[in-house]
Amino acid sequence: MRFHVLTLFPEMIAEAAGHSILGRGVRSGLIGVSPVNIRDFAINKHGQVDDAPYGGGAGMVLMPTPVFDAYQHVKGQLANPGAPVVYLSPQGRVLTQEIAQEFSQREEIVLLCGHYEGIDQRVIDEIVTDEISIGDYVLTGGELPALVLMDAVARLVPGVLGKEASHMEESFAVKAVAPDKNARLLEHPHYTRPAEFMGHKVPDVLLSGHHKEIEAWRHVQSVERTQARRPDLLEG
Ligand code: 21W
């Protein structure tokens, strides 16, 4: 799976993509991350990529030509010219596990990160196939959302997670409470040594060695936590 990332901050993408699970996927060759600097496609020698909005108003708008030229450059490297072009934007549909699963089936994805007030609508209409938000809060650009999407998608690519973790993914699917919405239960609490920390003991059942009882206790914890913290996941 290869991600091509059109951005004004390519170092932000390259740096973060070198760490954790995403970094391991990259080093193992299962994941490719190719940042492309939109400024390399500036319209003049001053490196201009943005301009004032038609109709007035505060802030600047990313010009269509540098974005389109950066996309054309990437398109020339695509194995599949029909690869999705995902614009990270507050106006997009909110990223879910289901959307991450769909993207994980693709061989290649182009990610477009906005900055300033946004990107000229004409180039969006011309090249973008999907518009994705990561939630209802205001950020300063699309780079962190692009990294969030890549992280969520990369861990679903076979081989990126260890064997144990990918088995966990399967058992979660079984716990789904609303298959159409891909909802699931929150996790039970986790404990490790020491058996007592600041006067707080690990629940006895976890030290009992009774695997059936442990499983049942964890399931009850999951349901109770979900009811208390995310009742929306239990709807239906
Ligand atoms: C945020 C650009 C808001 C433009 C008052 C006056 C991509 C994002 C982004 C951004 C505006 C995502 C303003 C969740 C996000 C992103 C940058 C609108 C701001 N306010 N998902 N002007 N949240 N954000 N203008 O912010 O590019 S996905």
GROMACS .gro file of N, CA and C in nm, residues 3 11 13-15 19 22 30 36 39 48 51 53-54 83 88 100 108-109 123 130 152 161 172 204 222 224:
model
   81
    3PHE      N    1   0.104   0.550  -0.001
    3PHE     CA    2   0.038   0.679   0.019
    3PHE      C    3   0.123   0.788  -0.046
   11GLU      N    4   0.804   1.749   0.542
   11GLU     CA    5   0.888   1.697   0.651
   11GLU      C    6   0.801   1.644   0.765
   13ILE      N    7   0.516   1.496   0.736
   13ILE     CA    8   0.469   1.364   0.696
   13ILE      C    9   0.583   1.263   0.706
   14ALA      N   10   0.699   1.298   0.648
   14ALA     CA   11   0.813   1.205   0.644
   14ALA      C   12   0.860   1.170   0.784
   15GLU      N   13   0.867   1.270   0.872
   15GLU     CA   14   0.913   1.247   1.009
   15GLU      C   15   0.818   1.151   1.083
   19HIS      N   16   0.801   0.654   1.236
   19HIS     CA   17   0.791   0.601   1.372
   19HIS      C   18   0.677   0.501   1.391
   22LEU      N   19   0.346   0.257   1.180
   22LEU     CA   20   0.357   0.307   1.043
   22LEU      C   21   0.502   0.297   0.995
   30LEU      N   22   0.604  -0.299   0.339
   30LEU     CA   23   0.460  -0.322   0.318
   30LEU      C   24   0.386  -0.191   0.293
   36VAL      N   25   0.492   1.483  -0.127
   36VAL     CA   26   0.522   1.569  -0.242
   36VAL      C   27   0.496   1.713  -0.199
   39ARG      N   28   0.482   2.323  -0.288
   39ARG     CA   29   0.560   2.444  -0.320
   39ARG      C   30   0.658   2.421  -0.435
   48GLN      N   31   0.531   3.126  -0.484
   48GLN     CA   32   0.391   3.153  -0.449
   48GLN      C   33   0.299   3.035  -0.480
   51ASP      N   34  -0.313   3.277  -0.269
   51ASP     CA   35  -0.352   3.412  -0.306
   51ASP      C   36  -0.479   3.450  -0.229
   53PRO      N   37  -0.862   3.551  -0.139
   53PRO     CA   38  -0.987   3.493  -0.191
   53PRO      C   39  -1.065   3.591  -0.279
   54TYR      N   40  -1.113   3.545  -0.395
   54TYR     CA   41  -1.210   3.623  -0.473
   54TYR      C   42  -1.332   3.644  -0.385
   83ALA      N   43  -0.649   0.549  -0.880
   83ALA     CA   44  -0.634   0.552  -0.733
   83ALA      C   45  -0.717   0.666  -0.674
   88LEU      N   46  -0.827   1.590   0.269
   88LEU     CA   47  -0.855   1.602   0.413
   88LEU      C   48  -0.913   1.740   0.436
  100ALA      N   49  -1.177   0.328   0.702
  100ALA     CA   50  -1.035   0.285   0.706
  100ALA      C   51  -1.022   0.146   0.643
  108GLU      N   52  -0.305   0.191  -0.365
  108GLU     CA   53  -0.244   0.324  -0.366
  108GLU      C   54  -0.349   0.430  -0.333
  109ILE      N   55  -0.311   0.531  -0.256
  109ILE     CA   56  -0.402   0.641  -0.223
  109ILE      C   57  -0.325   0.772  -0.233
  123VAL      N   58  -0.998   2.298  -0.847
  123VAL     CA   59  -0.905   2.184  -0.852
  123VAL      C   60  -0.958   2.068  -0.767
  130ASP      N   61  -1.270   1.168  -0.282
  130ASP     CA   62  -1.325   1.151  -0.147
  130ASP      C   63  -1.281   1.269  -0.061
  152ALA      N   64  -0.448   0.467   1.067
  152ALA     CA   65  -0.566   0.380   1.079
  152ALA      C   66  -0.570   0.277   0.966
  161LEU      N   67   0.075  -0.528   1.142
  161LEU     CA   68   0.070  -0.560   1.286
  161LEU      C   69   0.126  -0.700   1.305
  172PHE      N   70  -1.253  -0.874   1.778
  172PHE     CA   71  -1.335  -0.754   1.794
  172PHE      C   72  -1.452  -0.753   1.698
  204ASP      N   73  -0.878  -0.992   4.165
  204ASP     CA   74  -0.841  -1.131   4.196
  204ASP      C   75  -0.859  -1.227   4.078
  222SER      N   76  -1.625  -0.467   2.964
  222SER     CA   77  -1.641  -0.402   2.834
  222SER      C   78  -1.781  -0.344   2.818
  224GLU      N   79  -2.004  -0.275   3.057
  224GLU     CA   80  -2.029  -0.168   3.156
  224GLU      C   81  -1.961  -0.038   3.115
   0.00000   0.00000   0.00000
